[in-house]
Amino acid sequence: MRRERVDEQLKLGAFFHPTGNHVASWLDESAQIDAGTNFRHYAELARTAERGKFDLMFLADAVATRDGNQVALRRWPQYMAYFDPLTLLSAIAPLTKHLGLCATATTSYNEPYHIARKFASLDLISGGRAGWNVVTSSNQSEAFNFGREAHYEHDARYDRAVEFTDVVFGLWDSWDPDAFIRDRATALYYDPEKLHELNHKGKYFSVKGPLNVARSPQGRPVIFQAGSSEAGRELAAQTAEGVFTPQHTLGGAQAFYRDLKGRMDKFGRRPDQLKIMPGLNPIVGKTMAEARDKHEHLNSLIHPDVGLEVLSYALGKFDLRGYDLDGPLPDAVQKQSSNAGQTSFNNVLAWAREEKLTIRQLYLRFAGARGQRTLVGTPTSIADEMQAWFEGHGADGFLVHPATLPGGLDDFVDLVVPELQDRGLFRHEYAGTTLRDNLGLDVPESRYAA
C-alpha cells in the first residue's frame, strides 16, 4: 500500500474501562476482577501504554452509579465502584514521563472554577500532560445527586457547556507565564501587572477570578470532546483539540471528518488544530482464527439481561424486556426520543433499519464494544484498516478500547504497534515532554498576551 500523509503519523489514545471495553470482560479469567479500585492495575496499564508510545490514556467518568434494572446491573459492575479519575491520574503522573493523562469531567454538574483548578493542578503535577474531555453528562441519574429534579435538556446542556468552557479558559489565563518573580533579595513573589481577574458575568455563571494556580506548562490542558450531535460538533469546532467519536464505516468517518474540520474556519481555527480519533475496539490474534475465537468467547459471556440493559440505555431507557430477542426492534423505539447521548441512539437505529438486525444481534454488537467499532483480526489486518482510515482522511488517529485488561492492551502494544511502526505510521520515540508536543498542537496564547 502506497504511503499517503507522509509527513504525518497516527495519534493513539488508550481508553481504560476498568476490566476492559467488552461488557462481559470482568467474567474473562484474564481480566483484573477488582480493577475499578485496584491502583496497581491502573499503574501497570499506564506503564504499558507508555511502552507502546501512546499519546495518552483516557478515563471516562460519571457522578452517579448506573441507574436501571438491578437484576441486570448486578451482572455488570463496571460503573458501580471506581476511582475518581483526577485523583487516580495525579497518582499515576509520577510513575510516567510522556503519557498524556486525560479524564472526563462534566460541565453539567461542576463549577468552572473547580474544573479549572483541578486540571491546572494535574498539568503542573505531570509536567504538562493533562487533558480534559468536556462532556455534558449522558447519565440522567446525575441530576438527582445535585439538587435537580430532571436532567438538563440536550441543547441547553451544550449552551451551558460553551459558556462553561469559556470561563475555564479565562481562568487558565489568570497568570502570565512569567508572573512569579520569587525573589528573596527584593522580597517580591509575583508581579501584580501579570495577574488578571476574569470578572465574567453570563447567562449561567458569574466568576470573578483569578485562579489560584499558576499558568499551565502547556498554556492550558488539551481539550477533548466526544459529542457528535449538531450541538456537539459546533462545540468541538469552536473549542476542542481532540475529538473521540464512534464511527463504523470509512464513508461515515470521512463525512464526519470533513464536516467537523470544515466548521473550524468560522471560529478562526486551522484544521490541524483538531485531531479526530474514532473509537476502535481491537481483538487481536496471531491468526484470524485465534482472534475470532477470542471474540466469540467474550460474546458468549454476555448475559441477556445485561445485553438488554445496555441496549435499552442507548435507546433512551426503552424497556426491551418481554420482546422476542430474535425478533426486530419494536416500532415504538423508532418514535422514542433520547435526552442521553444521541450518537449511540442513532447508530443503533441505523443498524436495525439498514441491516435488519434482531434485538440479540443489536446487543451483541453494541454491548460487546460499547458502541465502538470492533476490529477482529491479525496485527496485519488491523493495521491495514487503521492505515486505510488514516490515509483516507477518516481519522487522525484512534482511541483504542482494549476488550479486556490488561491482556487486550498487551496484545495491541506487542503485536499491532510494531506493525504500525514498521509502516512509518506511528512513532518510535516521543516528540517531546508535553501532551501538546506529542499531539503536534500549538501552545495557546493567553487572551491577555496582546
Short mmCIF file of C-alpha atoms in Angstrom, two decimals:
data_model
loop_
_atom_site.label_atom_id
_atom_site.label_comp_id
_atom_site.label_asym_id
_atom_site.label_seq_id
_atom_site.Cartn_x
_atom_site.Cartn_y
_atom_site.Cartn_z
CA MET A 1 0.00 0.00 0.00
CA ARG A 2 1.43 3.39 -1.00
CA ARG A 3 2.07 5.69 1.95
CA GLU A 4 -0.06 8.84 1.99
CA ARG A 5 0.11 11.69 4.53
CA VAL A 6 3.86 11.02 4.60
CA ASP A 7 4.61 13.98 6.87
CA GLU A 8 2.07 12.84 9.46
CA GLN A 9 1.71 9.94 11.85
CA LEU A 10 -1.19 8.39 13.69
CA LYS A 11 -2.15 9.57 17.16
CA LEU A 12 -3.16 6.88 19.65
CA GLY A 13 -5.09 7.10 22.87
CA ALA A 14 -5.89 4.20 25.21
CA PHE A 15 -9.35 4.16 26.82
CA PHE A 16 -9.34 2.20 30.07
CA HIS A 17 -12.65 0.87 31.29
CA PRO A 18 -11.63 -0.92 34.50
CA THR A 19 -11.67 -4.55 33.30
CA GLY A 20 -11.84 -3.77 29.59
CA ASN A 21 -14.21 -2.38 26.99
CA HIS A 22 -16.24 -5.53 26.44
CA VAL A 23 -19.30 -5.52 28.66
CA ALA A 24 -18.56 -9.06 29.87
CA SER A 25 -14.80 -8.54 30.24
CA TRP A 26 -14.91 -8.94 34.01
CA LEU A 27 -16.03 -12.54 33.52
CA ASP A 28 -12.96 -13.41 31.45
CA GLU A 29 -10.33 -15.13 33.58
CA SER A 30 -7.58 -12.88 32.20
CA ALA A 31 -9.22 -9.68 33.47
CA GLN A 32 -8.39 -7.96 36.77
CA ILE A 33 -11.67 -8.61 38.54
CA ASP A 34 -11.35 -5.81 41.14
CA ALA A 35 -9.91 -3.36 38.60
CA GLY A 36 -12.13 -0.39 39.47
CA THR A 37 -10.44 0.06 42.85
CA ASN A 38 -7.05 -1.52 42.18
CA PHE A 39 -4.42 1.20 41.81
CA ARG A 40 -1.60 -1.16 40.83
CA HIS A 41 -3.73 -2.37 37.92
CA TYR A 42 -4.04 1.16 36.51
CA ALA A 43 -0.38 1.95 37.17
CA GLU A 44 0.67 -1.10 35.13
CA LEU A 45 -1.72 -0.17 32.32
CA ALA A 46 -0.19 3.31 32.18
CA ARG A 47 3.33 1.87 32.00
CA THR A 48 2.30 -0.48 29.20
CA ALA A 49 0.67 2.35 27.23
CA GLU A 50 3.82 4.42 27.60
CA ARG A 51 5.94 1.47 26.49
CA GLY A 52 3.75 1.40 23.39
CA LYS A 53 4.36 5.15 22.83
CA PHE A 54 0.66 6.01 23.16
CA ASP A 55 -0.07 9.72 23.18
CA LEU A 56 -2.45 9.44 26.10
CA MET A 57 -4.50 7.31 28.44
CA PHE A 58 -8.12 8.30 28.91
CA LEU A 59 -10.60 7.68 31.73
CA ALA A 60 -14.34 8.19 31.49
CA ASP A 61 -16.39 9.31 34.45
CA ALA A 62 -19.88 9.83 35.83
CA VAL A 63 -21.02 11.37 39.10
CA ALA A 64 -23.65 8.72 39.79
CA THR A 65 -23.88 4.95 39.76
CA ARG A 66 -25.69 3.44 36.84
CA ASP A 67 -29.46 3.60 37.36
CA GLY A 68 -31.73 0.94 35.93
CA ASN A 69 -32.77 -2.67 36.31
CA GLN A 70 -30.85 -4.04 39.29
CA VAL A 71 -31.43 -7.62 38.13
CA ALA A 72 -29.26 -6.77 35.12
CA LEU A 73 -26.89 -4.30 36.75
CA ARG A 74 -25.78 -6.82 39.40
CA ARG A 75 -24.16 -8.67 36.49
CA TRP A 76 -22.41 -5.56 35.12
CA PRO A 77 -20.28 -3.92 37.83
CA GLN A 78 -18.15 -1.56 35.80
CA TYR A 79 -19.97 1.69 36.50
CA MET A 80 -20.68 0.96 40.13
CA ALA A 81 -17.39 1.43 42.02
CA TYR A 82 -14.29 3.05 40.55
CA PHE A 83 -11.77 5.79 41.31
CA ASP A 84 -12.31 9.47 40.76
CA PRO A 85 -10.24 9.90 37.58
CA LEU A 86 -8.41 13.11 38.53
CA THR A 87 -7.28 11.62 41.82
CA LEU A 88 -6.15 8.48 40.01
CA LEU A 89 -4.29 10.36 37.26
CA SER A 90 -2.50 12.53 39.82
CA ALA A 91 -1.17 9.33 41.40
CA ILE A 92 -0.14 7.92 38.02
CA ALA A 93 1.63 11.12 36.93
CA PRO A 94 4.93 10.48 38.78
CA LEU A 95 5.03 6.90 37.51
CA THR A 96 5.13 8.04 33.86
CA LYS A 97 7.17 10.58 31.87
CA HIS A 98 5.49 11.08 28.50
CA LEU A 99 1.99 9.60 28.56
CA GLY A 100 -0.85 12.12 28.38
CA LEU A 101 -3.30 11.92 31.29
CA CYS A 102 -6.85 12.69 30.20
CA ALA A 103 -10.13 12.50 32.05
CA THR A 104 -13.78 13.28 31.59
CA ALA A 105 -15.36 15.98 33.72
CA THR A 106 -18.92 17.13 33.14
CA THR A 107 -19.94 20.74 32.63
CA SER A 108 -23.45 19.88 33.80
CA TYR A 109 -22.66 19.10 37.44
CA ASN A 110 -19.46 21.01 38.18
CA GLU A 111 -18.47 24.64 38.56
CA PRO A 112 -15.93 26.20 36.17
CA TYR A 113 -13.59 27.25 38.99
CA HIS A 114 -13.38 23.67 40.30
CA ILE A 115 -12.55 22.25 36.87
CA ALA A 116 -10.01 24.97 36.06
CA ARG A 117 -8.20 24.43 39.35
CA LYS A 118 -8.15 20.63 39.23
CA PHE A 119 -6.92 20.27 35.66
CA ALA A 120 -4.36 23.07 36.03
CA SER A 121 -3.05 21.25 39.09
CA LEU A 122 -2.83 17.94 37.20
CA ASP A 123 -0.98 19.68 34.39
CA LEU A 124 1.58 21.08 36.81
CA ILE A 125 1.94 17.77 38.68
CA SER A 126 2.53 15.88 35.39
CA GLY A 127 4.81 18.46 33.77
CA GLY A 128 2.33 19.38 31.05
CA ARG A 129 0.47 16.17 30.22
CA ALA A 130 -3.13 16.86 31.27
CA GLY A 131 -6.19 16.69 29.04
CA TRP A 132 -9.84 17.47 29.76
CA ASN A 133 -12.64 15.63 27.96
CA VAL A 134 -15.51 18.13 28.03
CA VAL A 135 -18.87 16.37 28.36
CA THR A 136 -22.38 17.45 29.21
CA SER A 137 -23.46 14.23 31.00
CA SER A 138 -25.49 11.49 29.38
CA ASN A 139 -26.21 9.72 32.69
CA GLN A 140 -29.53 11.24 33.67
CA SER A 141 -29.23 9.95 37.24
CA GLU A 142 -26.52 12.53 37.90
CA ALA A 143 -29.18 15.25 38.16
CA PHE A 144 -30.55 13.70 41.35
CA ASN A 145 -27.19 13.98 43.11
CA PHE A 146 -27.03 17.73 42.53
CA GLY A 147 -30.37 19.06 43.67
CA ARG A 148 -32.20 18.79 40.35
CA GLU A 149 -35.45 17.02 39.58
CA ALA A 150 -34.52 16.37 35.93
CA HIS A 151 -31.54 16.33 33.62
CA TYR A 152 -30.81 19.43 31.53
CA GLU A 153 -32.28 19.20 28.03
CA HIS A 154 -29.80 18.24 25.31
CA ASP A 155 -29.33 21.62 23.60
CA ALA A 156 -29.42 23.51 26.90
CA ARG A 157 -26.57 21.30 28.15
CA TYR A 158 -24.44 22.34 25.20
CA ASP A 159 -25.38 26.01 25.52
CA ARG A 160 -24.25 25.88 29.14
CA ALA A 161 -21.09 23.99 28.15
CA VAL A 162 -20.00 26.72 25.74
CA GLU A 163 -20.08 29.34 28.48
CA PHE A 164 -18.56 26.91 31.00
CA THR A 165 -15.50 26.22 28.81
CA ASP A 166 -15.05 29.92 28.06
CA VAL A 167 -14.93 30.64 31.79
CA VAL A 168 -12.43 27.81 32.38
CA PHE A 169 -10.20 29.08 29.57
CA GLY A 170 -10.33 32.57 31.07
CA LEU A 171 -9.36 31.27 34.49
CA TRP A 172 -6.43 29.37 32.99
CA ASP A 173 -5.17 32.73 31.70
CA SER A 174 -5.20 34.27 35.19
CA TRP A 175 -1.40 34.34 35.43
CA ASP A 176 1.13 35.24 32.76
CA PRO A 177 3.89 32.63 32.33
CA ASP A 178 6.49 34.89 33.99
CA ALA A 179 4.22 36.32 36.70
CA PHE A 180 6.06 34.69 39.60
CA ILE A 181 9.30 36.52 40.46
CA ARG A 182 10.06 34.66 43.72
CA ASP A 183 13.00 36.91 44.55
CA ARG A 184 14.19 36.92 48.16
CA ALA A 185 16.54 39.86 47.59
CA THR A 186 13.69 42.21 46.69
CA ALA A 187 11.08 40.36 48.74
CA LEU A 188 8.82 40.16 45.66
CA TYR A 189 6.91 36.97 44.96
CA TYR A 190 4.82 37.95 41.91
CA ASP A 191 4.17 40.88 39.60
CA PRO A 192 0.61 42.23 40.04
CA GLU A 193 0.65 43.51 36.45
CA LYS A 194 0.77 39.90 35.31
CA LEU A 195 -2.23 38.76 37.32
CA HIS A 196 -5.67 39.05 35.66
CA GLU A 197 -9.16 38.99 37.12
CA LEU A 198 -11.74 37.42 34.82
CA ASN A 199 -14.86 39.24 36.06
CA HIS A 200 -17.17 37.03 33.99
CA LYS A 201 -20.93 37.60 34.15
CA GLY A 202 -23.01 35.49 31.79
CA LYS A 203 -26.24 33.57 31.39
CA TYR A 204 -25.18 30.64 33.57
CA PHE A 205 -22.11 31.76 35.53
CA SER A 206 -20.69 34.70 37.44
CA VAL A 207 -17.00 34.21 38.19
CA LYS A 208 -14.63 36.91 39.43
CA GLY A 209 -11.32 35.00 39.43
CA PRO A 210 -8.38 34.91 39.31
CA LEU A 211 -7.43 31.23 39.59
CA ASN A 212 -5.14 30.35 42.50
CA VAL A 213 -2.99 28.02 40.35
CA ALA A 214 -0.11 29.15 38.15
CA ARG A 215 -0.33 29.02 34.36
CA SER A 216 -0.22 25.53 32.90
CA PRO A 217 3.05 24.28 31.34
CA GLN A 218 1.03 23.76 28.15
CA GLY A 219 -0.65 27.16 28.27
CA ARG A 220 -3.71 25.14 29.13
CA PRO A 221 -4.54 21.40 29.25
CA VAL A 222 -5.51 19.81 25.94
CA ILE A 223 -9.26 19.91 25.30
CA PHE A 224 -11.14 16.83 24.09
CA GLN A 225 -14.80 16.41 23.26
CA ALA A 226 -16.94 13.40 22.38
CA GLY A 227 -20.36 14.60 21.21
CA SER A 228 -21.34 14.00 17.59
CA SER A 229 -24.73 15.73 17.57
CA GLU A 230 -25.14 19.07 15.81
CA ALA A 231 -24.63 20.95 19.06
CA GLY A 232 -21.68 18.71 19.94
CA ARG A 233 -19.99 19.33 16.58
CA GLU A 234 -20.32 23.08 16.95
CA LEU A 235 -18.80 22.94 20.42
CA ALA A 236 -15.95 20.75 19.15
CA ALA A 237 -15.21 23.01 16.17
CA GLN A 238 -15.07 26.01 18.49
CA THR A 239 -13.10 24.61 21.44
CA ALA A 240 -11.82 21.03 21.03
CA GLU A 241 -8.30 19.93 20.14
CA GLY A 242 -9.17 16.23 20.04
CA VAL A 243 -12.48 14.53 19.29
CA PHE A 244 -13.46 10.99 20.28
CA THR A 245 -16.22 9.64 18.05
CA PRO A 246 -17.88 6.26 17.40
CA GLN A 247 -17.64 5.69 13.63
CA HIS A 248 -18.35 2.34 11.96
CA THR A 249 -17.72 2.85 8.23
CA LEU A 250 -14.95 4.64 6.37
CA GLY A 251 -17.51 6.66 4.41
CA GLY A 252 -19.24 7.80 7.58
CA ALA A 253 -15.91 8.64 9.20
CA GLN A 254 -14.81 10.65 6.17
CA ALA A 255 -18.07 12.61 6.16
CA PHE A 256 -17.72 13.36 9.88
CA TYR A 257 -14.06 14.37 9.39
CA ARG A 258 -14.88 16.77 6.53
CA ASP A 259 -17.88 18.25 8.33
CA LEU A 260 -16.12 18.89 11.63
CA LYS A 261 -12.91 20.30 10.17
CA GLY A 262 -14.98 22.37 7.74
CA ARG A 263 -16.66 24.17 10.66
CA MET A 264 -13.42 25.39 12.20
CA ASP A 265 -12.68 28.31 9.90
CA LYS A 266 -15.62 30.36 11.18
CA PHE A 267 -14.06 30.16 14.65
CA GLY A 268 -10.67 31.29 13.33
CA ARG A 269 -9.11 27.84 13.68
CA ARG A 270 -6.99 25.69 11.36
CA PRO A 271 -7.96 22.05 10.63
CA ASP A 272 -4.65 20.79 12.04
CA GLN A 273 -5.56 22.25 15.43
CA LEU A 274 -8.04 19.39 15.91
CA LYS A 275 -7.23 15.65 15.99
CA ILE A 276 -10.17 13.36 15.18
CA MET A 277 -9.78 9.96 16.87
CA PRO A 278 -12.57 7.42 16.26
CA GLY A 279 -13.05 4.66 18.81
CA LEU A 280 -11.54 1.28 17.97
CA ASN A 281 -12.23 -1.97 19.79
CA PRO A 282 -9.43 -4.29 18.56
CA ILE A 283 -9.46 -8.01 19.28
CA VAL A 284 -6.04 -9.22 18.17
CA GLY A 285 -4.92 -12.74 17.41
CA LYS A 286 -1.73 -14.07 15.86
CA THR A 287 -4.07 -15.77 13.40
CA MET A 288 -7.55 -14.81 12.25
CA ALA A 289 -8.94 -17.99 13.83
CA GLU A 290 -7.42 -17.07 17.19
CA ALA A 291 -8.90 -13.56 17.02
CA ARG A 292 -12.35 -14.90 16.15
CA ASP A 293 -12.19 -17.40 18.99
CA LYS A 294 -11.42 -14.58 21.44
CA HIS A 295 -14.33 -12.52 20.16
CA GLU A 296 -16.80 -15.40 20.22
CA HIS A 297 -15.70 -16.34 23.74
CA LEU A 298 -16.30 -12.81 25.05
CA ASN A 299 -19.68 -12.54 23.36
CA SER A 300 -20.69 -15.88 24.84
CA LEU A 301 -20.23 -14.34 28.30
CA ILE A 302 -22.82 -11.59 27.75
CA HIS A 303 -25.86 -12.38 29.86
CA PRO A 304 -29.11 -11.47 28.03
CA ASP A 305 -30.20 -9.31 30.96
CA VAL A 306 -27.03 -7.23 30.60
CA GLY A 307 -27.25 -7.07 26.82
CA LEU A 308 -30.82 -5.77 27.02
CA GLU A 309 -29.95 -3.26 29.74
CA VAL A 310 -27.02 -1.78 27.80
CA LEU A 311 -29.08 -1.61 24.61
CA SER A 312 -32.06 -0.11 26.44
CA TYR A 313 -29.88 2.63 27.89
CA ALA A 314 -28.60 3.53 24.41
CA LEU A 315 -32.22 3.77 23.26
CA GLY A 316 -33.25 6.33 25.85
CA LYS A 317 -34.05 3.67 28.51
CA PHE A 318 -36.69 1.99 26.32
CA ASP A 319 -37.64 -1.23 28.14
CA LEU A 320 -36.94 -4.18 25.81
CA ARG A 321 -37.82 -6.88 28.32
CA GLY A 322 -40.60 -9.14 27.07
CA TYR A 323 -39.79 -8.70 23.38
CA ASP A 324 -38.52 -11.61 21.27
CA LEU A 325 -34.71 -11.46 21.38
CA ASP A 326 -34.55 -12.96 17.91
CA GLY A 327 -37.13 -10.56 16.51
CA PRO A 328 -36.79 -6.97 15.27
CA LEU A 329 -36.56 -3.85 17.35
CA PRO A 330 -40.14 -2.78 18.16
CA ASP A 331 -41.61 0.05 16.09
CA ALA A 332 -42.19 2.09 19.24
CA VAL A 333 -38.42 2.57 19.61
CA GLN A 334 -38.34 4.44 16.31
CA LYS A 335 -40.57 7.12 17.87
CA GLN A 336 -38.53 7.34 21.04
CA SER A 337 -36.53 10.50 21.71
CA SER A 338 -33.37 10.41 23.79
CA ASN A 339 -32.14 13.05 26.21
CA ALA A 340 -28.98 11.00 26.69
CA GLY A 341 -26.21 10.52 24.10
CA GLN A 342 -27.68 10.88 20.62
CA THR A 343 -24.81 9.26 18.70
CA SER A 344 -25.34 5.78 20.15
CA PHE A 345 -29.12 6.15 19.82
CA ASN A 346 -28.85 6.97 16.12
CA ASN A 347 -26.27 4.25 15.44
CA VAL A 348 -28.44 1.51 16.94
CA LEU A 349 -31.49 2.65 14.96
CA ALA A 350 -29.43 2.70 11.75
CA TRP A 351 -28.23 -0.89 12.31
CA ALA A 352 -31.78 -2.02 12.97
CA ARG A 353 -33.18 -0.33 9.86
CA GLU A 354 -30.38 -0.87 7.37
CA GLU A 355 -29.07 -4.29 8.39
CA LYS A 356 -32.33 -5.73 9.79
CA LEU A 357 -30.55 -6.88 12.95
CA THR A 358 -32.52 -8.63 15.68
CA ILE A 359 -32.54 -7.41 19.28
CA ARG A 360 -29.99 -10.10 20.20
CA GLN A 361 -27.73 -9.16 17.28
CA LEU A 362 -28.01 -5.50 18.23
CA TYR A 363 -26.99 -6.03 21.82
CA LEU A 364 -24.13 -8.33 20.86
CA ARG A 365 -22.76 -5.65 18.54
CA PHE A 366 -23.41 -2.67 20.78
CA ALA A 367 -22.74 -4.14 24.22
CA GLY A 368 -19.73 -6.09 23.03
CA ALA A 369 -17.94 -2.86 22.08
CA ARG A 370 -19.86 -0.15 24.00
CA GLY A 371 -20.99 1.26 20.67
CA GLN A 372 -17.47 1.46 19.20
CA ARG A 373 -16.20 -0.19 16.02
CA THR A 374 -14.86 -3.69 16.58
CA LEU A 375 -11.93 -4.99 14.53
CA VAL A 376 -11.28 -8.71 14.89
CA GLY A 377 -8.09 -9.77 13.18
CA THR A 378 -4.36 -10.20 12.97
CA PRO A 379 -1.86 -7.39 13.54
CA THR A 380 -1.54 -7.01 9.77
CA SER A 381 -5.27 -6.84 9.04
CA ILE A 382 -5.91 -4.41 11.90
CA ALA A 383 -3.02 -2.18 10.79
CA ASP A 384 -4.39 -2.31 7.22
CA GLU A 385 -7.74 -0.94 8.41
CA MET A 386 -6.14 1.75 10.56
CA GLN A 387 -3.93 2.83 7.67
CA ALA A 388 -6.88 2.99 5.25
CA TRP A 389 -8.85 5.24 7.61
CA PHE A 390 -5.85 7.46 8.34
CA GLU A 391 -4.76 7.86 4.73
CA GLY A 392 -8.37 8.20 3.59
CA HIS A 393 -8.86 11.20 5.92
CA GLY A 394 -11.37 9.43 8.09
CA ALA A 395 -9.16 9.75 11.16
CA ASP A 396 -6.06 11.46 12.53
CA GLY A 397 -5.64 8.59 14.95
CA PHE A 398 -7.68 6.26 17.14
CA LEU A 399 -8.90 5.92 20.70
CA VAL A 400 -8.13 2.25 21.35
CA HIS A 401 -10.57 0.45 23.66
CA PRO A 402 -8.94 -2.88 24.65
CA ALA A 403 -11.67 -5.52 25.03
CA THR A 404 -10.03 -6.95 28.16
CA LEU A 405 -7.45 -5.52 30.52
CA PRO A 406 -4.60 -5.99 30.88
CA GLY A 407 -4.42 -8.65 28.14
CA GLY A 408 -6.06 -6.68 25.32
CA LEU A 409 -3.66 -3.77 25.80
CA ASP A 410 -0.66 -6.10 25.90
CA ASP A 411 -1.78 -7.67 22.61
CA PHE A 412 -2.12 -4.29 20.90
CA VAL A 413 1.20 -2.92 22.18
CA ASP A 414 3.17 -6.10 21.46
CA LEU A 415 1.59 -7.03 18.11
CA VAL A 416 -0.11 -4.07 16.40
CA VAL A 417 2.14 -1.16 17.41
CA PRO A 418 5.30 -2.73 15.85
CA GLU A 419 3.35 -3.28 12.62
CA LEU A 420 2.32 0.40 12.55
CA GLN A 421 5.89 1.48 13.30
CA ASP A 422 7.31 -0.70 10.51
CA ARG A 423 4.99 1.10 8.07
CA GLY A 424 6.10 4.52 9.28
CA LEU A 425 2.59 5.22 10.53
CA PHE A 426 3.48 5.56 14.21
CA ARG A 427 6.37 6.92 16.27
CA HIS A 428 9.32 5.02 17.70
CA GLU A 429 10.02 7.76 20.26
CA TYR A 430 8.04 10.59 21.80
CA ALA A 431 8.38 14.01 20.17
CA GLY A 432 8.56 15.91 23.46
CA THR A 433 7.62 16.01 27.10
CA THR A 434 4.13 17.53 26.97
CA LEU A 435 0.89 16.19 25.54
CA ARG A 436 0.81 19.13 23.12
CA ASP A 437 4.31 18.27 21.92
CA ASN A 438 3.30 14.71 21.11
CA LEU A 439 -0.04 15.56 19.50
CA GLY A 440 1.55 18.34 17.42
CA LEU A 441 -0.69 21.04 18.89
CA ASP A 442 0.06 24.74 19.35
CA VAL A 443 0.54 26.25 22.80
CA PRO A 444 -2.41 28.65 23.07
CA GLU A 445 -1.61 32.27 23.75
CA SER A 446 -3.18 33.97 26.75
CA ARG A 447 -6.07 36.28 25.98
CA TYR A 448 -4.07 38.97 27.79
CA ALA A 449 -0.87 38.50 25.78
CA ALA A 450 -1.53 41.48 23.50
#
